[in-house]
Coordinates of C-alpha atoms and ligand atoms in Angstrom, one line a residue:
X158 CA 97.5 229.8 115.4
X159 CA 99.1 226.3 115.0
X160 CA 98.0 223.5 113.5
X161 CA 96.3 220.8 115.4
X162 CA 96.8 218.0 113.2
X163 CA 94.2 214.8 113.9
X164 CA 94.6 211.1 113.4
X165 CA 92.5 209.8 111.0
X166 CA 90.5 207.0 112.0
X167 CA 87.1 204.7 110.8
X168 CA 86.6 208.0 107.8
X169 CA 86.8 210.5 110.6
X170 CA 90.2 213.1 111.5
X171 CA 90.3 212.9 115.7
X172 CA 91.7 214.8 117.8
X173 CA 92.3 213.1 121.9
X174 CA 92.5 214.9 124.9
X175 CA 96.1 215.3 125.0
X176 CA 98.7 217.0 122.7
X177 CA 102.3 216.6 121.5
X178 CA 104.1 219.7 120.4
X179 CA 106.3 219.3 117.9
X180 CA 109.3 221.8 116.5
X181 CA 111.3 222.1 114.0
X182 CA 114.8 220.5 115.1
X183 CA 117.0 223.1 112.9
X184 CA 114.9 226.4 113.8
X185 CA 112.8 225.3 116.9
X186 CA 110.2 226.7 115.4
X187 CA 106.9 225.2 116.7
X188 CA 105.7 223.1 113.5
X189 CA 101.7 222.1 115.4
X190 CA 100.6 219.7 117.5
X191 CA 99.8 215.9 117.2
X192 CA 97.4 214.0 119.5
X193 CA 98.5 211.8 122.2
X194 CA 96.1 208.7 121.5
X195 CA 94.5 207.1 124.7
X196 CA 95.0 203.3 124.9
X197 CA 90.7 203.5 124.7
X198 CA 91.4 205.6 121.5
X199 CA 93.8 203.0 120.3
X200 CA 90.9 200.1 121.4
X201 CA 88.9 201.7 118.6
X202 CA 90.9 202.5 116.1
X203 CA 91.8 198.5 115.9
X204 CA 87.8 197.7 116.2
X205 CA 87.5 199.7 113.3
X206 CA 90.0 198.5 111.5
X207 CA 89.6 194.7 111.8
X208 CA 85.3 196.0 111.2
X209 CA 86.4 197.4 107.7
X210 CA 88.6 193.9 107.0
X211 CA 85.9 191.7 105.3
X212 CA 84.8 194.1 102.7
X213 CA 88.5 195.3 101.7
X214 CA 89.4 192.0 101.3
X215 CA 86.7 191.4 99.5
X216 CA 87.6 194.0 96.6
X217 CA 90.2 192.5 93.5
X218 CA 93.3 193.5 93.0
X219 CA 92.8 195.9 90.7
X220 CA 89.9 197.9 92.6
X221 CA 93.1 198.3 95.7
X222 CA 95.3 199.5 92.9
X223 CA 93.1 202.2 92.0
X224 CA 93.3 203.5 95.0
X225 CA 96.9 202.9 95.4
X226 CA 97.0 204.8 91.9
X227 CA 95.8 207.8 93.3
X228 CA 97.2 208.0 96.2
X229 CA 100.7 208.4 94.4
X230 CA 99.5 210.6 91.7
X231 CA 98.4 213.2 94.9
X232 CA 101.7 212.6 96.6
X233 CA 103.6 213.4 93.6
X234 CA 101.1 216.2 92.6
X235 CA 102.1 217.4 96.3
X236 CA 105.4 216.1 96.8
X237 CA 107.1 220.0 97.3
X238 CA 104.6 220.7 99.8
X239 CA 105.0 217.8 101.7
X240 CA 108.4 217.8 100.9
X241 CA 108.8 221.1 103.3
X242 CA 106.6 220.0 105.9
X243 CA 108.9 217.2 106.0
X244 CA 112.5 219.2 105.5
X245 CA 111.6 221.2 108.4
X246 CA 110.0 218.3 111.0
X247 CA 113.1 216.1 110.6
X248 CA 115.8 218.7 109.7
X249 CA 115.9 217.0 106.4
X250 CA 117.8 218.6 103.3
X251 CA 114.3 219.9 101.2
X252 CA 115.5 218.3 97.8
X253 CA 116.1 215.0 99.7
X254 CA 112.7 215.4 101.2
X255 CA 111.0 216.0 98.3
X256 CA 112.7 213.0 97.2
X257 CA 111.5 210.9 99.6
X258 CA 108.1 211.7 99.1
X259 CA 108.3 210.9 95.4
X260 CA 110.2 207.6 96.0
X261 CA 107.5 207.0 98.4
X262 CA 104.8 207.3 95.1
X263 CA 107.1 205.1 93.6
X264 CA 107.0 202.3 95.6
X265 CA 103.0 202.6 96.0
X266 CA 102.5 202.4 92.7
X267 CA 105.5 199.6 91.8
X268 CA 103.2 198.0 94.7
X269 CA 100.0 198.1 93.2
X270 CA 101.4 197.0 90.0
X271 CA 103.1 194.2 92.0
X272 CA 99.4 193.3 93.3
X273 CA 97.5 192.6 90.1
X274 CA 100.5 190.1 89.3
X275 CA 99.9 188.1 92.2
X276 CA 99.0 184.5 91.8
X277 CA 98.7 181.7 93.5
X278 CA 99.6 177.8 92.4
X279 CA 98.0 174.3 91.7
X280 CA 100.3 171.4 92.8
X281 CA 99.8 168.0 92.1
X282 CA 100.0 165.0 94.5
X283 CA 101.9 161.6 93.5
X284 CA 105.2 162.7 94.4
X285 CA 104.9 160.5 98.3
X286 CA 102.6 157.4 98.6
X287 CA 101.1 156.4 95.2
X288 CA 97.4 156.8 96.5
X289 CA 98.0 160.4 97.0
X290 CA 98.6 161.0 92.7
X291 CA 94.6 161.9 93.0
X292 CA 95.2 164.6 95.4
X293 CA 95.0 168.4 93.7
X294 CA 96.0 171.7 95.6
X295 CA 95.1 175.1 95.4
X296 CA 97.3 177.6 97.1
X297 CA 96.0 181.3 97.1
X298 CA 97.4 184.4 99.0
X299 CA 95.4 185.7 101.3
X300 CA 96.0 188.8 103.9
X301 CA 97.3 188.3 107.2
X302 CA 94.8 191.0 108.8
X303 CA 95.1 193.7 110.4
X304 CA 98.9 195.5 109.6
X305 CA 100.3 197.6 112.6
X306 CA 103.0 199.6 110.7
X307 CA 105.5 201.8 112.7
X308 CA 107.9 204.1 110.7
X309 CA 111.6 205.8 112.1
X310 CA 112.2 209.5 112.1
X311 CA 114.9 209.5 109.5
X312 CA 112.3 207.9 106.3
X313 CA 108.8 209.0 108.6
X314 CA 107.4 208.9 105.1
X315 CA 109.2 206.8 102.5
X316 CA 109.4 203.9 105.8
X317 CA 106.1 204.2 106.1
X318 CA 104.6 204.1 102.4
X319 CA 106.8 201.0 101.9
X320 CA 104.7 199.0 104.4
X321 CA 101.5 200.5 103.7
X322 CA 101.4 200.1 100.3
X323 CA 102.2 196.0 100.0
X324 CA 100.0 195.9 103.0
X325 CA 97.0 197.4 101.5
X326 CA 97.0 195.7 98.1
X327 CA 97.7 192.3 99.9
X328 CA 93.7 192.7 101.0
X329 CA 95.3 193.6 104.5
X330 CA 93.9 196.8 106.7
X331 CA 96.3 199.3 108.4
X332 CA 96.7 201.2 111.5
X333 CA 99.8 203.7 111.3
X334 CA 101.9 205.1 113.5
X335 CA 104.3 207.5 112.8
X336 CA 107.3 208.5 115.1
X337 CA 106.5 211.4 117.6
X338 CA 108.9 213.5 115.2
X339 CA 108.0 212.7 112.1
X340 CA 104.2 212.7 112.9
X341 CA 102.9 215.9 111.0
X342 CA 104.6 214.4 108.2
X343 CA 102.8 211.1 108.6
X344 CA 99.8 212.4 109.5
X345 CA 100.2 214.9 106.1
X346 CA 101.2 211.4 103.7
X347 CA 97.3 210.4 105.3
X348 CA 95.7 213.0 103.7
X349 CA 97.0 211.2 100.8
X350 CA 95.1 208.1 101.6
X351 CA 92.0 209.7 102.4
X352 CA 91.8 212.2 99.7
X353 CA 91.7 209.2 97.6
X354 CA 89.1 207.9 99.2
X355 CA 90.1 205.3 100.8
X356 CA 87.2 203.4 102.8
X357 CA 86.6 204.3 105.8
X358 CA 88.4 201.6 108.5
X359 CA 90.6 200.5 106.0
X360 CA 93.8 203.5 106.7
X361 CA 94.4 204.7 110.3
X362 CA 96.6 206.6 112.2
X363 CA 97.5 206.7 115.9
X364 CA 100.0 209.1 117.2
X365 CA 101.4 209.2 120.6
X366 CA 105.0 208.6 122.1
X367 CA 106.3 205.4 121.5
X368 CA 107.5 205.4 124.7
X369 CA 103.8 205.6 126.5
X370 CA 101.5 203.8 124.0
X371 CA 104.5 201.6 122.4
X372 CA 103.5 198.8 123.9
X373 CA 99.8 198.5 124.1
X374 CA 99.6 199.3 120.2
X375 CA 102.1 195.8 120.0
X376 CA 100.4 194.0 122.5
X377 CA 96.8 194.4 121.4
X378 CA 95.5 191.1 120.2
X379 CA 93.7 193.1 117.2
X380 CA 96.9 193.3 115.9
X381 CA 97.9 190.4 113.1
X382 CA 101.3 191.6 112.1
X383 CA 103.5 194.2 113.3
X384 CA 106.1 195.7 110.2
X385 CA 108.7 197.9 112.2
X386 CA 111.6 199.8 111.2
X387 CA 113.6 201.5 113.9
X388 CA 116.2 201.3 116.5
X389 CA 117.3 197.8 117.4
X390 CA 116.4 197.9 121.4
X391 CA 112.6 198.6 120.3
X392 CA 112.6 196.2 117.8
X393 CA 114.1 193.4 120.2
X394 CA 111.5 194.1 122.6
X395 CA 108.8 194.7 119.8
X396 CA 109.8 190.9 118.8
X397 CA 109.2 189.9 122.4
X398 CA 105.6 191.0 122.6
X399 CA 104.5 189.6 119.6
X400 CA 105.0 186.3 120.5
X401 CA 103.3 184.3 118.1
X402 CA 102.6 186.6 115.6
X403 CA 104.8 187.5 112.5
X404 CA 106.4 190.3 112.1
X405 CA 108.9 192.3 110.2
X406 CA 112.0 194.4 112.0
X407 CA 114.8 196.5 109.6
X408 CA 116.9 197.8 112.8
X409 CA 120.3 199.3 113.0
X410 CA 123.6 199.0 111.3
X411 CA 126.9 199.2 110.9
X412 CA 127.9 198.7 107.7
X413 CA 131.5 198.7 106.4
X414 CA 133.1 199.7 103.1
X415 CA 135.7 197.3 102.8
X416 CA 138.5 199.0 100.5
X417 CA 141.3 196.7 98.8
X418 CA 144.5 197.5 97.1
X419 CA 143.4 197.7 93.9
X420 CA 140.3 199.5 94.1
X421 CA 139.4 202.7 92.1
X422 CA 140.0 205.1 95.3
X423 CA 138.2 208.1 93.7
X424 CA 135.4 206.2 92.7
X425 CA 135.4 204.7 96.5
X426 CA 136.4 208.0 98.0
X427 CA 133.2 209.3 96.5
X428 CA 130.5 206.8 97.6
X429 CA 132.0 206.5 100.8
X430 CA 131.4 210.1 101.5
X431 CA 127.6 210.3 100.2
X432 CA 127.1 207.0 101.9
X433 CA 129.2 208.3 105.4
X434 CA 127.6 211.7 105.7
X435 CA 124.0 211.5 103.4
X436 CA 121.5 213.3 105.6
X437 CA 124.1 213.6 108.3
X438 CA 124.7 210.0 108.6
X439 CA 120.8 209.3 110.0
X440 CA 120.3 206.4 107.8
X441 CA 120.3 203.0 108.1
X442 CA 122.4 202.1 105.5
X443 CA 125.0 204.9 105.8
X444 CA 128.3 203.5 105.5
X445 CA 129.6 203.7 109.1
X446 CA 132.7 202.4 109.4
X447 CA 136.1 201.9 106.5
X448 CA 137.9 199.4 106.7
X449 CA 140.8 199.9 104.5
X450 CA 144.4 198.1 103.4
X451 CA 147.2 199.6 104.6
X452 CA 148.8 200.0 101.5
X453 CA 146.2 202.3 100.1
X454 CA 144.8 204.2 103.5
X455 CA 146.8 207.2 103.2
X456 CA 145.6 208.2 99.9
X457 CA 142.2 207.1 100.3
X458 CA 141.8 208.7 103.7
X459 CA 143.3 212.2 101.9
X460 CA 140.9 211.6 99.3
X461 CA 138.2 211.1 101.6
X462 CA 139.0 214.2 103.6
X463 CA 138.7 216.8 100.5
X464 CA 135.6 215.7 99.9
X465 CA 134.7 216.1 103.8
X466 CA 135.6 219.6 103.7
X467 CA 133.5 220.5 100.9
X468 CA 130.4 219.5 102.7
X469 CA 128.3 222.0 103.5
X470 CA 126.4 222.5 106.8
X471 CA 123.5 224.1 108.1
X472 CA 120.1 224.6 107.2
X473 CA 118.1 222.1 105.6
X474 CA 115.9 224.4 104.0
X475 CA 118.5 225.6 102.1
X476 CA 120.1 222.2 101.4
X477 CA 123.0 221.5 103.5
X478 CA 124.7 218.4 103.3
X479 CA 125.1 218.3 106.9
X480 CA 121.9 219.1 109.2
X481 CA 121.1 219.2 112.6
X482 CA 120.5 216.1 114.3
X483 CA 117.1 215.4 114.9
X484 CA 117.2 215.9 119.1
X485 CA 119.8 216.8 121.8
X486 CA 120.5 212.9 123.1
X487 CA 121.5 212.0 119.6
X488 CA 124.0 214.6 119.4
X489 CA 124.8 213.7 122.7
X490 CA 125.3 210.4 121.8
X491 CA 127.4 210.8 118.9
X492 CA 129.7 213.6 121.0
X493 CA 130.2 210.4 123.4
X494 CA 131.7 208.0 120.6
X495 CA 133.9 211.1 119.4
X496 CA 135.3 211.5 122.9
X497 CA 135.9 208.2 123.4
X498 CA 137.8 207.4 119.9
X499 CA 139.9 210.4 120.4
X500 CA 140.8 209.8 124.2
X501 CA 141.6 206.1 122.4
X502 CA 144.5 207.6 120.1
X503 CA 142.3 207.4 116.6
X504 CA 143.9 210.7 115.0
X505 CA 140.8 213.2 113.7
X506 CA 141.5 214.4 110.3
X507 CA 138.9 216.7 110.3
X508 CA 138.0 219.7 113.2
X509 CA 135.4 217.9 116.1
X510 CA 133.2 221.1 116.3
X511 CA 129.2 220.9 117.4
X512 CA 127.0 223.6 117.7
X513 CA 123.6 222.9 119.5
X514 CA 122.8 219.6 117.5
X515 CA 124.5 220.4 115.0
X516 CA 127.9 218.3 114.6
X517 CA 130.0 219.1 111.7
X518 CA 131.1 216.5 109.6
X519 CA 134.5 214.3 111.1
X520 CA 136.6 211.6 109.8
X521 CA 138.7 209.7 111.9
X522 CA 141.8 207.6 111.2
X523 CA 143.4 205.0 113.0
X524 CA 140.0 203.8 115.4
X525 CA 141.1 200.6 116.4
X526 CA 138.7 197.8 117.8
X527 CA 139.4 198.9 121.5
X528 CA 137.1 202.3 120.4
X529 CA 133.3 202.0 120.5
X530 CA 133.5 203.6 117.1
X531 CA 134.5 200.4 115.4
X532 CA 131.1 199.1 116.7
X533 CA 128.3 201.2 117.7
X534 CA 125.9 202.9 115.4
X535 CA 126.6 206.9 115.5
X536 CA 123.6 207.9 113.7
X537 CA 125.4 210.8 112.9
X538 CA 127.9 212.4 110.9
X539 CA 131.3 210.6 112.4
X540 CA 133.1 207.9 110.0
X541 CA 135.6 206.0 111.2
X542 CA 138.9 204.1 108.9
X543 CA 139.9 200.9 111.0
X544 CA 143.3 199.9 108.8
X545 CA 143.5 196.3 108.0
X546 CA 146.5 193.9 106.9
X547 CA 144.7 191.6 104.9
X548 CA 141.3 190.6 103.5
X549 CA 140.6 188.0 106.1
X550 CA 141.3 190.8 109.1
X551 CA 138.2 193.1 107.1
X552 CA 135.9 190.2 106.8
X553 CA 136.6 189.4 110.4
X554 CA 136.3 192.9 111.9
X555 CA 133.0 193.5 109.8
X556 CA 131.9 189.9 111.1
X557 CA 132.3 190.1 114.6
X558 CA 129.6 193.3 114.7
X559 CA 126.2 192.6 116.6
X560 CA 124.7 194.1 113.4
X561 CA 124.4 192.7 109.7
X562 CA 122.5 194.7 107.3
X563 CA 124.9 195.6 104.8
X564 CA 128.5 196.4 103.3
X565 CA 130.4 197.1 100.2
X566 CA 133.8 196.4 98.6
X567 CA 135.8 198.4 96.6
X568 CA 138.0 196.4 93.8
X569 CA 138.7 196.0 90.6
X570 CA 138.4 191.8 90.9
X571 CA 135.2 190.8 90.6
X572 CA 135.9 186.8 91.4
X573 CA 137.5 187.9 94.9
X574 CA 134.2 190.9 95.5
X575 CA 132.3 187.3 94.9
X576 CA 133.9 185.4 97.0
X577 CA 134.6 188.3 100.3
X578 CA 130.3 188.7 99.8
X579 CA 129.7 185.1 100.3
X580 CA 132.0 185.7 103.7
X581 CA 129.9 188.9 105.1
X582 CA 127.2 188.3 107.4
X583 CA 124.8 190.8 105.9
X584 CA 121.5 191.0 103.7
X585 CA 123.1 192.8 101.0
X586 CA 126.3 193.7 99.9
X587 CA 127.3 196.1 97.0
X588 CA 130.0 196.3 94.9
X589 CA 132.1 199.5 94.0
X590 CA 129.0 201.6 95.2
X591 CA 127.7 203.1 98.8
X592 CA 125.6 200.7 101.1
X593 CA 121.7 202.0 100.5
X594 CA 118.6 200.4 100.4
X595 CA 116.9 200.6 96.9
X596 CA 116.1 200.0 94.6
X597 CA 113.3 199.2 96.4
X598 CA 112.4 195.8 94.1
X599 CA 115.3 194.4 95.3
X600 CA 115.0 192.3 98.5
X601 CA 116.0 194.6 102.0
X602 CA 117.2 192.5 104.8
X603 CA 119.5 192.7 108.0
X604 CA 121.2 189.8 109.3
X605 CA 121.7 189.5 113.1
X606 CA 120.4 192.7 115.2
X607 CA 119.6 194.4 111.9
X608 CA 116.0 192.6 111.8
X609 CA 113.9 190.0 111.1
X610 CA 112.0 189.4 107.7
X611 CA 112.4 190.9 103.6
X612 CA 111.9 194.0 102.5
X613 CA 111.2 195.1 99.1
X614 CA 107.6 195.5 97.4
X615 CA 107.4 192.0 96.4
X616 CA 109.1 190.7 99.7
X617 CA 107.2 192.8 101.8
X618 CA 103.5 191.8 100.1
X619 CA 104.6 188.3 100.3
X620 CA 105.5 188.5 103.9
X621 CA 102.4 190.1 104.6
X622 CA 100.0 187.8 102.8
X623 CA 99.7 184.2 104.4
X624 CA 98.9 180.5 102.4
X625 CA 96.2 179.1 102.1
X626 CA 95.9 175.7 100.7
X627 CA 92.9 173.8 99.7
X628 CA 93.4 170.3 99.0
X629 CA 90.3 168.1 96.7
X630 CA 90.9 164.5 95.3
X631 CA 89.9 163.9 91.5
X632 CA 88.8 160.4 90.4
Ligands
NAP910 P1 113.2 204.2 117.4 O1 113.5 205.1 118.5 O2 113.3 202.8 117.6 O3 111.7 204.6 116.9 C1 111.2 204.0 115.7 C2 109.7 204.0 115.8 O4 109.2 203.1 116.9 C3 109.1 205.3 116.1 O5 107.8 205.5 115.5 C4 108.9 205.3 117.6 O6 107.9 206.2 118.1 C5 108.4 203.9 117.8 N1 108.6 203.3 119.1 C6 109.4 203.7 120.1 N2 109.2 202.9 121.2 C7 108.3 202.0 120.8 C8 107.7 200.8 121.5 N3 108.0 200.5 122.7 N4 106.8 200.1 120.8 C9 106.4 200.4 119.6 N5 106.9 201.5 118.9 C10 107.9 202.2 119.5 O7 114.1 204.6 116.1 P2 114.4 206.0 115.5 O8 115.3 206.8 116.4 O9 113.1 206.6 115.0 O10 115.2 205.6 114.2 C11 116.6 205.4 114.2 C12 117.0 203.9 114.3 O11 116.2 203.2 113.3 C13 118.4 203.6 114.0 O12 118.9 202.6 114.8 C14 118.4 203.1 112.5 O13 119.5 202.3 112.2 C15 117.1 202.4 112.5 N6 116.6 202.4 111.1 C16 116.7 201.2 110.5 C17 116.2 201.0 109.2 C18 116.3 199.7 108.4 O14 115.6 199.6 107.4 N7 117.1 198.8 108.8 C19 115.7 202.1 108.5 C20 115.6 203.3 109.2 C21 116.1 203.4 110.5 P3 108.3 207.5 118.9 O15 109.0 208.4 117.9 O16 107.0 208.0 119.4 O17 109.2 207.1 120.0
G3H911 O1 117.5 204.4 107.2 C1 117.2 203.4 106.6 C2 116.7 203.4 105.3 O2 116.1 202.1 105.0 C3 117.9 203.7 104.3 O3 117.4 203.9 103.0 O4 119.6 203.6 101.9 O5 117.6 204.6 100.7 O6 118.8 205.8 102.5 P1 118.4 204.5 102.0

């Protein structure tokens, strides 16, 4: 029989009247069965949350580490089990997975860690009118509330343990919803939570389609803060219902390597391909489009290719490089952009083949900036050279995207790297390495449509925590 997995919710697993399937994308093997979550369901999963708020809060630091603590020594105790659970539900390579769900223990405890440092600041008056020298204040952190985390199908896990974590140790309480594929995993990392026993209230779960409950888990005024990671439309209208409240979006992107004459072309050949095709080009931060001098695109675009073609594809059980995609529209999708860049004139230097959902790897050369390819987000495994005549026509071309999360350049001169990153509009931007988000200390931001607000465990515990200042006189 299949597993009925339940949301977790006040100390108690639930199960709701309604049911999601859910299969494996590479197999369609039927993995088990998530609940659809009622909007009355969600009602009380909020009332319990914000119920279990003052004592949580209430706790130090280090009593929310120790349960941090434990929660990543049981993930990493389990991180090959989960691992599969999650290899299979996403059509995720199984060492990747695994991966993940020991990155994830990372974070939680680099998090916890994080959270005993916190501290807060005295600042003295007498810097304004004279009268105000006797003025003293106290500025402590304090939690926002209640956290409404949301986590994509390509990290279900990691994306999810990275707000959680910062959340929880901030003195904040959680509900958590997973996406509809991706939710056995989710629901699998809360066994985590409650296994080490978490208080009751404190850790939830809601399942359901984003598509049905989406907007009445935003909406609800329970909800303090909303932390979000997904696709850009969702997160533009996420931003619109919460009005008021703050909130953190990391959305699309369409990063660019940006390749000069002088670069090391095996070294950029190399990240360009893990960054391009790294779990099928379903993250984020995959490199998505070249854009490469002239001068140096033949041999870089050769070099690229061999590595292409080594690639392997197939079953992410058995660790291909190249996986199914996770559903039939985003293969559809990507098939779209292929059509279009190759009705367009850009030359393929690789076979366009797709079986099912699964699209072999391709590399195309010549997409110009007529091609939707130079600007749209494949989420798949298509990368695209644009060929540029000077450094000013990269910075441009990468500019004029609706997206800003990251890029990289490849060169030798570090002075001119310095000064093209000053010129990007993006949160980050590497140098002689792949676009990517960790480590995950290190602040995680998109520019433009790629979101709102600072990742990163320090980032995200500060964005998550609010001032509070007390102000005294002293004679
Ligand atoms: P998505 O379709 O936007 O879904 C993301 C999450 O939002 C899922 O949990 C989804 O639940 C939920 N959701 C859907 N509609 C909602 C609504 N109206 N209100 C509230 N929640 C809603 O994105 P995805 O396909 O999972 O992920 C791919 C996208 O995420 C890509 O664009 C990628 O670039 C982006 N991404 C960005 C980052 C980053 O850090 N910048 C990281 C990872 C992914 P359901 O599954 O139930 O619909
Ligand atoms: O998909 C978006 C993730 O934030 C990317 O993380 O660069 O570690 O794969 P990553």
């Amino acid at each position: 029989m299949m597993t009925q997995y339940k949301n977790y919710v006040n100390g108690e697993w639930k199960t709701s009247a309604n049911e999601i399937k859910i299969y494996a994308p590479a197999s369609g093997e039927e993995l088990g069965s998530v609940p659809a979550m009622t909007p009355e369901e969600v009602d009380h999963v909020y009332a319990s949350a914000r119920a279990a708020l003052p004592a949580w809060r209430a706790l130090s630091y280090v009593e929310r580490a120790a349960y941090l603590h434990k929660v990543a020594d049981i993930l990493v105790r389990d991180a090959e089990k989960i691992g599969l659970v999650l290899a299979k539900e996403v059509a995720k390579g199984y060492k990747s997975a695994v991966s993940e769900v020991v990155r994830t223990a990372d974070i939680i405890r680099y998090a916890a860690e994080e959270g005993v440092r916190l501290s807060g600041e005295v600042l003295e008056g007498g810097s304004f009118e004279a009268a105000s020298k006797k003025k003293i204040a106290v500025v402590r952190r304090e939690p926002v509330g209640l956290v409404l985390a949301i986590s994509p199908f390509n990290y279900p896990i990691n994306l999810a343990g990275s707000k959680i974590a910062p959340a929880l140790i901030g003195g904040n309480v959680v509900a958590f919803k997973p996406p509809t594929q991706g939710s056995i995993s989710g629901l699998v990392l809360a066994e985590a939570f409650v296994e080490a026993g978490i208080p009751a209230g404190v850790f939830n779960t809601i399942t359901g389609k984003g598509s049905v409950i989406g907007d009445y888990i935003v909406e609800h005024p329970a909800v303090n803060f909303i932390n979000f990671t997904g696709s850009t439309p969702v997160g533009e209208r996420i931003g619109r219902l919460a009005g008021m409240r703050p909130i953190m979006l990391e959305l699309g992107g369409k990063d660019s390597a940006i390749v000069l004459e002088d670069a090391d072309l095996a070294l950029a050949a190399k990240n360009i391909v893990a960054g391009a095709f790294g779990y099928s080009g379903q993250r984020c931060t995959a490199v998505k489009r070249v854009l490469v001098m002239e001068s140096v695109a033949d041999e870089l675009a050769e070099l690229v290719r061999e590595q292409v073609l080594k690639l392997t594809i197939g079953d992410p059980l058995e660790d291909a490089d190249i996986t199914p995609l996770i559903d039939t529209a985003a293969a559809d999708f990507v098939e779209g952009l292929v059509k279009d860049a190759a009705d367009k004139g850009a030359t393929a230097l690789t076979d366009i083949k797709r079986d099912g959902n699964l699209i072999c790897p391709i590399l195309f050369d010549k997409v110009t900036t007529d091609m939707r390819l130079a600007w749209e987000e494949p989420f798949g495994p298509v990368l695209p050279f644009l060929r540029v005549k000077s450094i000013e026509e990269a910075i441009e071309i990468s500019n004029q995207s609706e997206y800003g999360l990251q890029a990289s350049i490849f060169t030798r001169n570090y002075p001119r790297a310095f000064s093209i990153a000053e010129k990007l509009e993006v949160g980050t931007v590497h140098i002689n390495n792949k676009t990517q988000r960790g480590t995950d200390n290190f602040p995680f931001l998109g520019a433009k449509k790629s979101g709102a607000g600072v990742q990163g465990v320090k980032y995200s515990i500060e964005a998550m925590t609010t001032l509070k200042s007390v102000v005294f006189d002293i004679e």
